[in-house]
Amino acid sequence: MIGPAVLFIVLVVGIPFLLALFYSVSDISMGDRTMRFVGLRNFIAIWGTTNFQTAIWNTFVFAIVSQILVIVLGTALALALLRDFRGKWLIRFLLLLPWVAPISLGTIGWLWIFDSTYSVLNWTLETLRFISPNDWYMWLGIPHLAMGSVIAVHVWRILPLATVILLAGLSSIPHDIHDAARVDGAGYWRHLFEITVPLIRPIMLVAGLFGLVFAFTDMIVIFVLTRGGPYDTTQVLATLAFFTGIQGGDIAEGAAIALFLFPMLLAVAIGFLRVARRTEVV
């Protein structure tokens, strides 16, 4: 029964992982097909470089900030969608669009929204008189605006999945608990932070851990919007590995950079399994 699943994991995950391990301890490159064993030389060489240290910092900033926003906004949206109102199905359908649409096409749309010359975002801000015609922002050309832009687009992409997971968790809370809280005179915020949030905390952690995995491994948003710029201020480990190994031709060093993601993803996976086990107990 589990044979096809095991075969799928071996072909899609196992073989590429072992190949990356093999390449990372060699000197293989695009221009030289011969491979010689070099031990940990590639790992030591990249560890002290400024680009690599910047990429590690950016990876954590990108992943953690985006997931905090996703959990807060996802919880607010799930609470809103739990109520009955006219057009609820349409709002749910529109909410799922960013998740079901091809991410590359959606990100190209955001590239136009953030364009320094034709930005619809700048045009809207100017129309609302928040900025003047001479103060248009270069959303993807200034480091802190560029990082904010890629985080915003990543949140836009992941938010539907987190909202659906949190909505399922909220729907599973028995109505008797909410009724008892109202009878006891609990206000909205006390009801939210002392009853609702503790009851959906395991589901909230699962949604956050899923999001962290996506944030650590995804490179499409950054590749399409900034390509790691300006000045490598939005470069993360996934994009740095791609630019070094594929576009730069240094396959061995690119594989070594990609393998630095493994301990991060392993920690996230262990956290996910512990949360899942705790949820089963509850």
PDB file of C-alpha atoms in Angstrom:
ATOM      1  CA  MET A   1       0.000   0.000   0.000  1.00  0.00           C
ATOM      2  CA  ILE A   2       2.792   2.424   0.886  1.00  0.00           C
ATOM      3  CA  GLY A   3       5.051   1.287  -1.950  1.00  0.00           C
ATOM      4  CA  PRO A   4       4.124   4.100  -4.385  1.00  0.00           C
ATOM      5  CA  ALA A   5       4.538   6.699  -1.626  1.00  0.00           C
ATOM      6  CA  VAL A   6       7.981   5.339  -0.686  1.00  0.00           C
ATOM      7  CA  LEU A   7       9.021   5.236  -4.356  1.00  0.00           C
ATOM      8  CA  PHE A   8       7.822   8.827  -4.825  1.00  0.00           C
ATOM      9  CA  ILE A   9       9.798  10.053  -1.796  1.00  0.00           C
ATOM     10  CA  VAL A  10      12.935   8.202  -2.922  1.00  0.00           C
ATOM     11  CA  LEU A  11      12.762   9.623  -6.464  1.00  0.00           C
ATOM     12  CA  VAL A  12      11.763  13.203  -5.597  1.00  0.00           C
ATOM     13  CA  VAL A  13      13.544  13.709  -2.259  1.00  0.00           C
ATOM     14  CA  GLY A  14      16.047  10.921  -1.575  1.00  0.00           C
ATOM     15  CA  ILE A  15      18.019  10.870  -4.830  1.00  0.00           C
ATOM     16  CA  PRO A  16      18.348  14.695  -5.163  1.00  0.00           C
ATOM     17  CA  PHE A  17      19.429  14.916  -1.506  1.00  0.00           C
ATOM     18  CA  LEU A  18      22.111  12.243  -1.906  1.00  0.00           C
ATOM     19  CA  LEU A  19      23.240  13.869  -5.166  1.00  0.00           C
ATOM     20  CA  ALA A  20      23.559  17.231  -3.381  1.00  0.00           C
ATOM     21  CA  LEU A  21      25.621  15.578  -0.626  1.00  0.00           C
ATOM     22  CA  PHE A  22      27.883  13.993  -3.268  1.00  0.00           C
ATOM     23  CA  TYR A  23      28.339  17.256  -5.171  1.00  0.00           C
ATOM     24  CA  SER A  24      28.979  19.338  -2.039  1.00  0.00           C
ATOM     25  CA  VAL A  25      32.165  17.413  -1.185  1.00  0.00           C
ATOM     26  CA  SER A  26      33.509  17.568  -4.728  1.00  0.00           C
ATOM     27  CA  ASP A  27      34.858  20.260  -7.065  1.00  0.00           C
ATOM     28  CA  ILE A  28      32.338  19.704  -9.878  1.00  0.00           C
ATOM     29  CA  SER A  29      31.415  22.716 -11.998  1.00  0.00           C
ATOM     30  CA  MET A  30      29.621  23.457 -15.269  1.00  0.00           C
ATOM     31  CA  GLY A  31      32.931  23.787 -17.103  1.00  0.00           C
ATOM     32  CA  ASP A  32      34.629  20.666 -15.763  1.00  0.00           C
ATOM     33  CA  ARG A  33      32.923  17.253 -15.676  1.00  0.00           C
ATOM     34  CA  THR A  34      35.684  15.610 -13.639  1.00  0.00           C
ATOM     35  CA  MET A  35      35.000  15.351  -9.927  1.00  0.00           C
ATOM     36  CA  ARG A  36      37.562  15.189  -7.177  1.00  0.00           C
ATOM     37  CA  PHE A  37      36.862  14.724  -3.480  1.00  0.00           C
ATOM     38  CA  VAL A  38      37.598  17.945  -1.561  1.00  0.00           C
ATOM     39  CA  GLY A  39      36.038  17.135   1.827  1.00  0.00           C
ATOM     40  CA  LEU A  40      34.466  20.114   3.623  1.00  0.00           C
ATOM     41  CA  ARG A  41      36.369  22.726   1.606  1.00  0.00           C
ATOM     42  CA  ASN A  42      33.193  24.120  -0.024  1.00  0.00           C
ATOM     43  CA  PHE A  43      31.394  24.498   3.327  1.00  0.00           C
ATOM     44  CA  ILE A  44      34.403  26.250   4.901  1.00  0.00           C
ATOM     45  CA  ALA A  45      34.835  28.542   1.878  1.00  0.00           C
ATOM     46  CA  ILE A  46      31.263  29.834   1.858  1.00  0.00           C
ATOM     47  CA  TRP A  47      30.864  30.112   5.640  1.00  0.00           C
ATOM     48  CA  GLY A  48      33.075  33.203   5.912  1.00  0.00           C
ATOM     49  CA  THR A  49      31.690  35.095   2.913  1.00  0.00           C
ATOM     50  CA  THR A  50      29.563  38.196   3.401  1.00  0.00           C
ATOM     51  CA  ASN A  51      26.979  37.027   0.858  1.00  0.00           C
ATOM     52  CA  PHE A  52      26.364  33.794   2.739  1.00  0.00           C
ATOM     53  CA  GLN A  53      26.057  35.469   6.151  1.00  0.00           C
ATOM     54  CA  THR A  54      23.679  38.048   4.683  1.00  0.00           C
ATOM     55  CA  ALA A  55      21.623  35.254   3.090  1.00  0.00           C
ATOM     56  CA  ILE A  56      21.295  33.412   6.426  1.00  0.00           C
ATOM     57  CA  TRP A  57      20.133  36.584   8.193  1.00  0.00           C
ATOM     58  CA  ASN A  58      17.683  37.387   5.384  1.00  0.00           C
ATOM     59  CA  THR A  59      16.348  33.814   5.419  1.00  0.00           C
ATOM     60  CA  PHE A  60      15.396  34.078   9.100  1.00  0.00           C
ATOM     61  CA  VAL A  61      13.979  37.606   8.738  1.00  0.00           C
ATOM     62  CA  PHE A  62      11.940  36.587   5.673  1.00  0.00           C
ATOM     63  CA  ALA A  63      10.615  33.386   7.283  1.00  0.00           C
ATOM     64  CA  ILE A  64       9.866  34.617  10.814  1.00  0.00           C
ATOM     65  CA  VAL A  65       8.368  38.029   9.961  1.00  0.00           C
ATOM     66  CA  SER A  66       6.183  36.568   7.211  1.00  0.00           C
ATOM     67  CA  GLN A  67       4.896  33.780   9.481  1.00  0.00           C
ATOM     68  CA  ILE A  68       4.035  36.176  12.322  1.00  0.00           C
ATOM     69  CA  LEU A  69       1.993  38.247   9.857  1.00  0.00           C
ATOM     70  CA  VAL A  70       0.387  35.131   8.358  1.00  0.00           C
ATOM     71  CA  ILE A  71      -0.719  33.791  11.771  1.00  0.00           C
ATOM     72  CA  VAL A  72      -2.113  37.155  12.954  1.00  0.00           C
ATOM     73  CA  LEU A  73      -3.921  37.952   9.693  1.00  0.00           C
ATOM     74  CA  GLY A  74      -5.027  34.333   9.182  1.00  0.00           C
ATOM     75  CA  THR A  75      -6.578  34.214  12.669  1.00  0.00           C
ATOM     76  CA  ALA A  76      -8.415  37.507  12.061  1.00  0.00           C
ATOM     77  CA  LEU A  77      -9.722  36.308   8.693  1.00  0.00           C
ATOM     78  CA  ALA A  78     -10.757  32.912  10.068  1.00  0.00           C
ATOM     79  CA  LEU A  79     -12.684  34.570  12.913  1.00  0.00           C
ATOM     80  CA  ALA A  80     -14.413  36.864  10.400  1.00  0.00           C
ATOM     81  CA  LEU A  81     -15.299  33.984   8.055  1.00  0.00           C
ATOM     82  CA  LEU A  82     -16.718  31.975  10.940  1.00  0.00           C
ATOM     83  CA  ARG A  83     -19.620  34.421  11.178  1.00  0.00           C
ATOM     84  CA  ASP A  84     -22.695  34.203   8.923  1.00  0.00           C
ATOM     85  CA  PHE A  85     -23.089  37.038   6.418  1.00  0.00           C
ATOM     86  CA  ARG A  86     -24.307  37.533   2.857  1.00  0.00           C
ATOM     87  CA  GLY A  87     -21.704  36.698   0.183  1.00  0.00           C
ATOM     88  CA  LYS A  88     -19.646  34.521   2.529  1.00  0.00           C
ATOM     89  CA  TRP A  89     -18.975  31.898  -0.168  1.00  0.00           C
ATOM     90  CA  LEU A  90     -17.722  34.613  -2.557  1.00  0.00           C
ATOM     91  CA  ILE A  91     -15.293  35.980   0.054  1.00  0.00           C
ATOM     92  CA  ARG A  92     -13.980  32.448   0.685  1.00  0.00           C
ATOM     93  CA  PHE A  93     -13.558  31.896  -3.063  1.00  0.00           C
ATOM     94  CA  LEU A  94     -11.656  35.171  -3.511  1.00  0.00           C
ATOM     95  CA  LEU A  95      -9.509  34.363  -0.483  1.00  0.00           C
ATOM     96  CA  LEU A  96      -8.384  31.066  -2.032  1.00  0.00           C
ATOM     97  CA  LEU A  97      -7.408  32.600  -5.395  1.00  0.00           C
ATOM     98  CA  PRO A  98      -3.799  33.493  -4.421  1.00  0.00           C
ATOM     99  CA  TRP A  99      -3.241  29.899  -3.337  1.00  0.00           C
ATOM    100  CA  VAL A 100      -4.693  28.164  -6.413  1.00  0.00           C
ATOM    101  CA  ALA A 101      -3.246  30.606  -8.993  1.00  0.00           C
ATOM    102  CA  PRO A 102       0.246  29.875 -10.385  1.00  0.00           C
ATOM    103  CA  ILE A 103       2.658  31.672  -8.086  1.00  0.00           C
ATOM    104  CA  SER A 104       4.922  32.785 -10.935  1.00  0.00           C
ATOM    105  CA  LEU A 105       2.021  34.550 -12.725  1.00  0.00           C
ATOM    106  CA  GLY A 106       0.804  36.145  -9.519  1.00  0.00           C
ATOM    107  CA  THR A 107       4.301  37.391  -8.683  1.00  0.00           C
ATOM    108  CA  ILE A 108       4.689  38.903 -12.167  1.00  0.00           C
ATOM    109  CA  GLY A 109       1.500  40.874 -11.426  1.00  0.00           C
ATOM    110  CA  TRP A 110       3.082  42.118  -8.202  1.00  0.00           C
ATOM    111  CA  LEU A 111       6.205  43.054 -10.183  1.00  0.00           C
ATOM    112  CA  TRP A 112       4.029  45.481 -12.152  1.00  0.00           C
ATOM    113  CA  ILE A 113       2.380  46.765  -8.956  1.00  0.00           C
ATOM    114  CA  PHE A 114       5.820  47.553  -7.479  1.00  0.00           C
ATOM    115  CA  ASP A 115       7.323  48.903 -10.715  1.00  0.00           C
ATOM    116  CA  SER A 116       9.167  52.171 -10.080  1.00  0.00           C
ATOM    117  CA  THR A 117       7.710  53.867 -13.208  1.00  0.00           C
ATOM    118  CA  TYR A 118       4.241  52.348 -13.710  1.00  0.00           C
ATOM    119  CA  SER A 119       3.442  51.304 -10.134  1.00  0.00           C
ATOM    120  CA  VAL A 120      -0.312  51.217  -9.549  1.00  0.00           C
ATOM    121  CA  LEU A 121       0.501  51.335  -5.838  1.00  0.00           C
ATOM    122  CA  ASN A 122       2.344  54.652  -6.167  1.00  0.00           C
ATOM    123  CA  TRP A 123      -0.426  55.960  -8.418  1.00  0.00           C
ATOM    124  CA  THR A 124      -3.032  55.072  -5.765  1.00  0.00           C
ATOM    125  CA  LEU A 125      -1.016  56.739  -2.992  1.00  0.00           C
ATOM    126  CA  GLU A 126      -0.614  59.859  -5.140  1.00  0.00           C
ATOM    127  CA  THR A 127      -4.341  59.943  -5.970  1.00  0.00           C
ATOM    128  CA  LEU A 128      -5.170  59.719  -2.265  1.00  0.00           C
ATOM    129  CA  ARG A 129      -2.638  62.561  -1.677  1.00  0.00           C
ATOM    130  CA  PHE A 130      -0.383  60.501   0.584  1.00  0.00           C
ATOM    131  CA  ILE A 131       2.624  61.229  -1.658  1.00  0.00           C
ATOM    132  CA  SER A 132       3.449  63.859  -4.268  1.00  0.00           C
ATOM    133  CA  PRO A 133       4.343  63.101  -7.930  1.00  0.00           C
ATOM    134  CA  ASN A 134       8.039  63.602  -7.103  1.00  0.00           C
ATOM    135  CA  ASP A 135       8.012  61.240  -4.116  1.00  0.00           C
ATOM    136  CA  TRP A 136       7.159  57.946  -5.809  1.00  0.00           C
ATOM    137  CA  TYR A 137       8.695  55.013  -3.930  1.00  0.00           C
ATOM    138  CA  MET A 138      11.133  52.587  -5.536  1.00  0.00           C
ATOM    139  CA  TRP A 139       9.597  49.560  -3.861  1.00  0.00           C
ATOM    140  CA  LEU A 140      12.143  47.084  -5.216  1.00  0.00           C
ATOM    141  CA  GLY A 141      15.139  49.436  -5.384  1.00  0.00           C
ATOM    142  CA  ILE A 142      15.567  50.410  -1.727  1.00  0.00           C
ATOM    143  CA  PRO A 143      16.729  47.633   0.662  1.00  0.00           C
ATOM    144  CA  HIS A 144      14.117  47.911   3.429  1.00  0.00           C
ATOM    145  CA  LEU A 145      11.264  48.530   0.943  1.00  0.00           C
ATOM    146  CA  ALA A 146      12.415  45.568  -1.167  1.00  0.00           C
ATOM    147  CA  MET A 147      12.459  43.232   1.851  1.00  0.00           C
ATOM    148  CA  GLY A 148       9.043  44.521   2.914  1.00  0.00           C
ATOM    149  CA  SER A 149       7.715  43.973  -0.605  1.00  0.00           C
ATOM    150  CA  VAL A 150       8.874  40.348  -0.905  1.00  0.00           C
ATOM    151  CA  ILE A 151       7.531  39.584   2.597  1.00  0.00           C
ATOM    152  CA  ALA A 152       4.172  41.159   1.674  1.00  0.00           C
ATOM    153  CA  VAL A 153       3.868  39.060  -1.488  1.00  0.00           C
ATOM    154  CA  HIS A 154       4.855  35.890   0.367  1.00  0.00           C
ATOM    155  CA  VAL A 155       2.209  36.624   3.032  1.00  0.00           C
ATOM    156  CA  TRP A 156      -0.335  37.181   0.235  1.00  0.00           C
ATOM    157  CA  ARG A 157       0.513  33.760  -1.155  1.00  0.00           C
ATOM    158  CA  ILE A 158       0.546  31.739   2.109  1.00  0.00           C
ATOM    159  CA  LEU A 159      -2.355  33.482   3.877  1.00  0.00           C
ATOM    160  CA  PRO A 160      -5.163  31.401   2.226  1.00  0.00           C
ATOM    161  CA  LEU A 161      -3.669  28.076   3.384  1.00  0.00           C
ATOM    162  CA  ALA A 162      -3.190  29.327   6.957  1.00  0.00           C
ATOM    163  CA  THR A 163      -6.719  30.780   7.025  1.00  0.00           C
ATOM    164  CA  VAL A 164      -8.289  27.500   5.888  1.00  0.00           C
ATOM    165  CA  ILE A 165      -6.325  25.528   8.522  1.00  0.00           C
ATOM    166  CA  LEU A 166      -7.264  27.982  11.292  1.00  0.00           C
ATOM    167  CA  LEU A 167     -10.897  28.070  10.140  1.00  0.00           C
ATOM    168  CA  ALA A 168     -11.038  24.278  10.486  1.00  0.00           C
ATOM    169  CA  GLY A 169      -9.634  24.589  14.007  1.00  0.00           C
ATOM    170  CA  LEU A 170     -12.168  27.269  14.989  1.00  0.00           C
ATOM    171  CA  SER A 171     -15.056  25.228  13.575  1.00  0.00           C
ATOM    172  CA  SER A 172     -14.088  22.265  15.772  1.00  0.00           C
ATOM    173  CA  ILE A 173     -14.592  24.200  19.041  1.00  0.00           C
ATOM    174  CA  PRO A 174     -17.932  23.126  20.618  1.00  0.00           C
ATOM    175  CA  HIS A 175     -20.530  25.914  20.781  1.00  0.00           C
ATOM    176  CA  ASP A 176     -21.195  25.049  24.428  1.00  0.00           C
ATOM    177  CA  ILE A 177     -17.817  26.517  25.391  1.00  0.00           C
ATOM    178  CA  HIS A 178     -18.613  29.839  23.690  1.00  0.00           C
ATOM    179  CA  ASP A 179     -22.097  29.896  25.259  1.00  0.00           C
ATOM    180  CA  ALA A 180     -20.660  29.234  28.724  1.00  0.00           C
ATOM    181  CA  ALA A 181     -18.144  32.081  28.273  1.00  0.00           C
ATOM    182  CA  ARG A 182     -20.941  34.503  27.324  1.00  0.00           C
ATOM    183  CA  VAL A 183     -23.011  33.429  30.327  1.00  0.00           C
ATOM    184  CA  ASP A 184     -19.993  34.084  32.593  1.00  0.00           C
ATOM    185  CA  GLY A 185     -19.754  37.604  31.162  1.00  0.00           C
ATOM    186  CA  ALA A 186     -16.433  37.219  29.287  1.00  0.00           C
ATOM    187  CA  GLY A 187     -15.762  40.176  26.970  1.00  0.00           C
ATOM    188  CA  TYR A 188     -14.535  39.859  23.373  1.00  0.00           C
ATOM    189  CA  TRP A 189     -10.784  40.108  24.095  1.00  0.00           C
ATOM    190  CA  ARG A 190     -10.948  37.850  27.184  1.00  0.00           C
ATOM    191  CA  HIS A 191     -12.984  35.347  25.187  1.00  0.00           C
ATOM    192  CA  LEU A 192     -10.415  35.519  22.364  1.00  0.00           C
ATOM    193  CA  PHE A 193      -7.162  35.236  24.364  1.00  0.00           C
ATOM    194  CA  GLU A 194      -8.312  32.999  27.234  1.00  0.00           C
ATOM    195  CA  ILE A 195     -10.602  30.588  25.370  1.00  0.00           C
ATOM    196  CA  THR A 196     -10.388  30.680  21.565  1.00  0.00           C
ATOM    197  CA  VAL A 197      -6.628  31.072  21.041  1.00  0.00           C
ATOM    198  CA  PRO A 198      -5.608  28.412  23.653  1.00  0.00           C
ATOM    199  CA  LEU A 199      -8.035  25.911  22.102  1.00  0.00           C
ATOM    200  CA  ILE A 200      -6.692  26.371  18.559  1.00  0.00           C
ATOM    201  CA  ARG A 201      -3.015  26.766  19.587  1.00  0.00           C
ATOM    202  CA  PRO A 202      -1.972  23.288  18.279  1.00  0.00           C
ATOM    203  CA  ILE A 203      -3.671  24.019  14.928  1.00  0.00           C
ATOM    204  CA  MET A 204      -2.062  27.471  14.896  1.00  0.00           C
ATOM    205  CA  LEU A 205       1.391  25.943  15.429  1.00  0.00           C
ATOM    206  CA  VAL A 206       0.833  23.434  12.614  1.00  0.00           C
ATOM    207  CA  ALA A 207      -0.139  26.274  10.249  1.00  0.00           C
ATOM    208  CA  GLY A 208       2.947  28.235  11.320  1.00  0.00           C
ATOM    209  CA  LEU A 209       5.275  25.288  10.842  1.00  0.00           C
ATOM    210  CA  PHE A 210       3.867  24.577   7.367  1.00  0.00           C
ATOM    211  CA  GLY A 211       4.465  28.233   6.545  1.00  0.00           C
ATOM    212  CA  LEU A 212       8.036  28.123   7.836  1.00  0.00           C
ATOM    213  CA  VAL A 213       8.826  25.196   5.547  1.00  0.00           C
ATOM    214  CA  PHE A 214       7.471  27.154   2.562  1.00  0.00           C
ATOM    215  CA  ALA A 215       9.354  30.300   3.603  1.00  0.00           C
ATOM    216  CA  PHE A 216      12.701  28.504   4.012  1.00  0.00           C
ATOM    217  CA  THR A 217      12.512  26.623   0.717  1.00  0.00           C
ATOM    218  CA  ASP A 218      10.623  28.942  -1.636  1.00  0.00           C
ATOM    219  CA  MET A 219      12.586  31.174  -4.015  1.00  0.00           C
ATOM    220  CA  ILE A 220      10.016  32.104  -6.692  1.00  0.00           C
ATOM    221  CA  VAL A 221       8.828  35.350  -5.092  1.00  0.00           C
ATOM    222  CA  ILE A 222      12.353  36.704  -4.542  1.00  0.00           C
ATOM    223  CA  PHE A 223      13.628  35.431  -7.891  1.00  0.00           C
ATOM    224  CA  VAL A 224      10.852  37.153  -9.854  1.00  0.00           C
ATOM    225  CA  LEU A 225      10.698  40.396  -7.856  1.00  0.00           C
ATOM    226  CA  THR A 226      14.287  41.272  -6.896  1.00  0.00           C
ATOM    227  CA  ARG A 227      16.637  38.405  -7.834  1.00  0.00           C
ATOM    228  CA  GLY A 228      18.203  38.906  -4.414  1.00  0.00           C
ATOM    229  CA  GLY A 229      18.835  42.637  -4.884  1.00  0.00           C
ATOM    230  CA  PRO A 230      19.342  45.426  -4.317  1.00  0.00           C
ATOM    231  CA  TYR A 231      22.906  44.688  -3.158  1.00  0.00           C
ATOM    232  CA  ASP A 232      21.948  41.184  -1.972  1.00  0.00           C
ATOM    233  CA  THR A 233      19.669  42.663   0.708  1.00  0.00           C
ATOM    234  CA  THR A 234      16.859  40.216  -0.176  1.00  0.00           C
ATOM    235  CA  GLN A 235      19.118  37.265  -0.947  1.00  0.00           C
ATOM    236  CA  VAL A 236      18.129  34.102   0.936  1.00  0.00           C
ATOM    237  CA  LEU A 237      19.799  30.696   1.031  1.00  0.00           C
ATOM    238  CA  ALA A 238      17.515  29.181  -1.635  1.00  0.00           C
ATOM    239  CA  THR A 239      18.210  31.956  -4.172  1.00  0.00           C
ATOM    240  CA  LEU A 240      21.926  32.122  -3.317  1.00  0.00           C
ATOM    241  CA  ALA A 241      22.253  28.365  -3.932  1.00  0.00           C
ATOM    242  CA  PHE A 242      20.471  28.714  -7.283  1.00  0.00           C
ATOM    243  CA  PHE A 243      22.525  31.704  -8.463  1.00  0.00           C
ATOM    244  CA  THR A 244      25.803  30.095  -7.338  1.00  0.00           C
ATOM    245  CA  GLY A 245      25.176  26.551  -8.557  1.00  0.00           C
ATOM    246  CA  ILE A 246      23.025  26.993 -11.682  1.00  0.00           C
ATOM    247  CA  GLN A 247      23.632  30.489 -13.042  1.00  0.00           C
ATOM    248  CA  GLY A 248      27.194  30.787 -11.681  1.00  0.00           C
ATOM    249  CA  GLY A 249      28.182  27.283 -12.765  1.00  0.00           C
ATOM    250  CA  ASP A 250      29.768  26.316  -9.411  1.00  0.00           C
ATOM    251  CA  ILE A 251      27.603  23.262  -8.750  1.00  0.00           C
ATOM    252  CA  ALA A 252      29.655  22.060  -5.780  1.00  0.00           C
ATOM    253  CA  GLU A 253      29.417  25.348  -3.867  1.00  0.00           C
ATOM    254  CA  GLY A 254      25.736  25.745  -4.776  1.00  0.00           C
ATOM    255  CA  ALA A 255      25.015  22.265  -3.376  1.00  0.00           C
ATOM    256  CA  ALA A 256      26.909  23.123  -0.183  1.00  0.00           C
ATOM    257  CA  ILE A 257      24.848  26.310   0.286  1.00  0.00           C
ATOM    258  CA  ALA A 258      21.587  24.402  -0.271  1.00  0.00           C
ATOM    259  CA  LEU A 259      22.569  21.802   2.333  1.00  0.00           C
ATOM    260  CA  PHE A 260      22.725  24.506   5.008  1.00  0.00           C
ATOM    261  CA  LEU A 261      18.907  24.531   4.739  1.00  0.00           C
ATOM    262  CA  PHE A 262      18.790  20.917   5.940  1.00  0.00           C
ATOM    263  CA  PRO A 263      19.343  21.540   9.703  1.00  0.00           C
ATOM    264  CA  MET A 264      16.779  24.364   9.612  1.00  0.00           C
ATOM    265  CA  LEU A 265      14.179  22.180   7.900  1.00  0.00           C
ATOM    266  CA  LEU A 266      15.024  19.267  10.210  1.00  0.00           C
ATOM    267  CA  ALA A 267      14.328  21.451  13.256  1.00  0.00           C
ATOM    268  CA  VAL A 268      11.017  22.560  11.723  1.00  0.00           C
ATOM    269  CA  ALA A 269      10.090  18.939  10.909  1.00  0.00           C
ATOM    270  CA  ILE A 270      10.847  17.803  14.482  1.00  0.00           C
ATOM    271  CA  GLY A 271       8.729  20.674  15.804  1.00  0.00           C
ATOM    272  CA  PHE A 272       5.921  19.718  13.426  1.00  0.00           C
ATOM    273  CA  LEU A 273       5.958  16.065  14.558  1.00  0.00           C
ATOM    274  CA  ARG A 274       5.946  17.044  18.242  1.00  0.00           C
ATOM    275  CA  VAL A 275       3.014  19.398  17.710  1.00  0.00           C
ATOM    276  CA  ALA A 276       1.158  16.739  15.708  1.00  0.00           C
ATOM    277  CA  ARG A 277       1.669  14.197  18.507  1.00  0.00           C
ATOM    278  CA  ARG A 278       0.444  16.688  21.104  1.00  0.00           C
ATOM    279  CA  THR A 279      -2.635  17.357  18.972  1.00  0.00           C
ATOM    280  CA  GLU A 280      -3.409  13.636  18.839  1.00  0.00           C
ATOM    281  CA  VAL A 281      -3.199  13.444  22.632  1.00  0.00           C
ATOM    282  CA  VAL A 282      -5.561  16.391  22.988  1.00  0.00           C
TER     283      VAL A 282
END
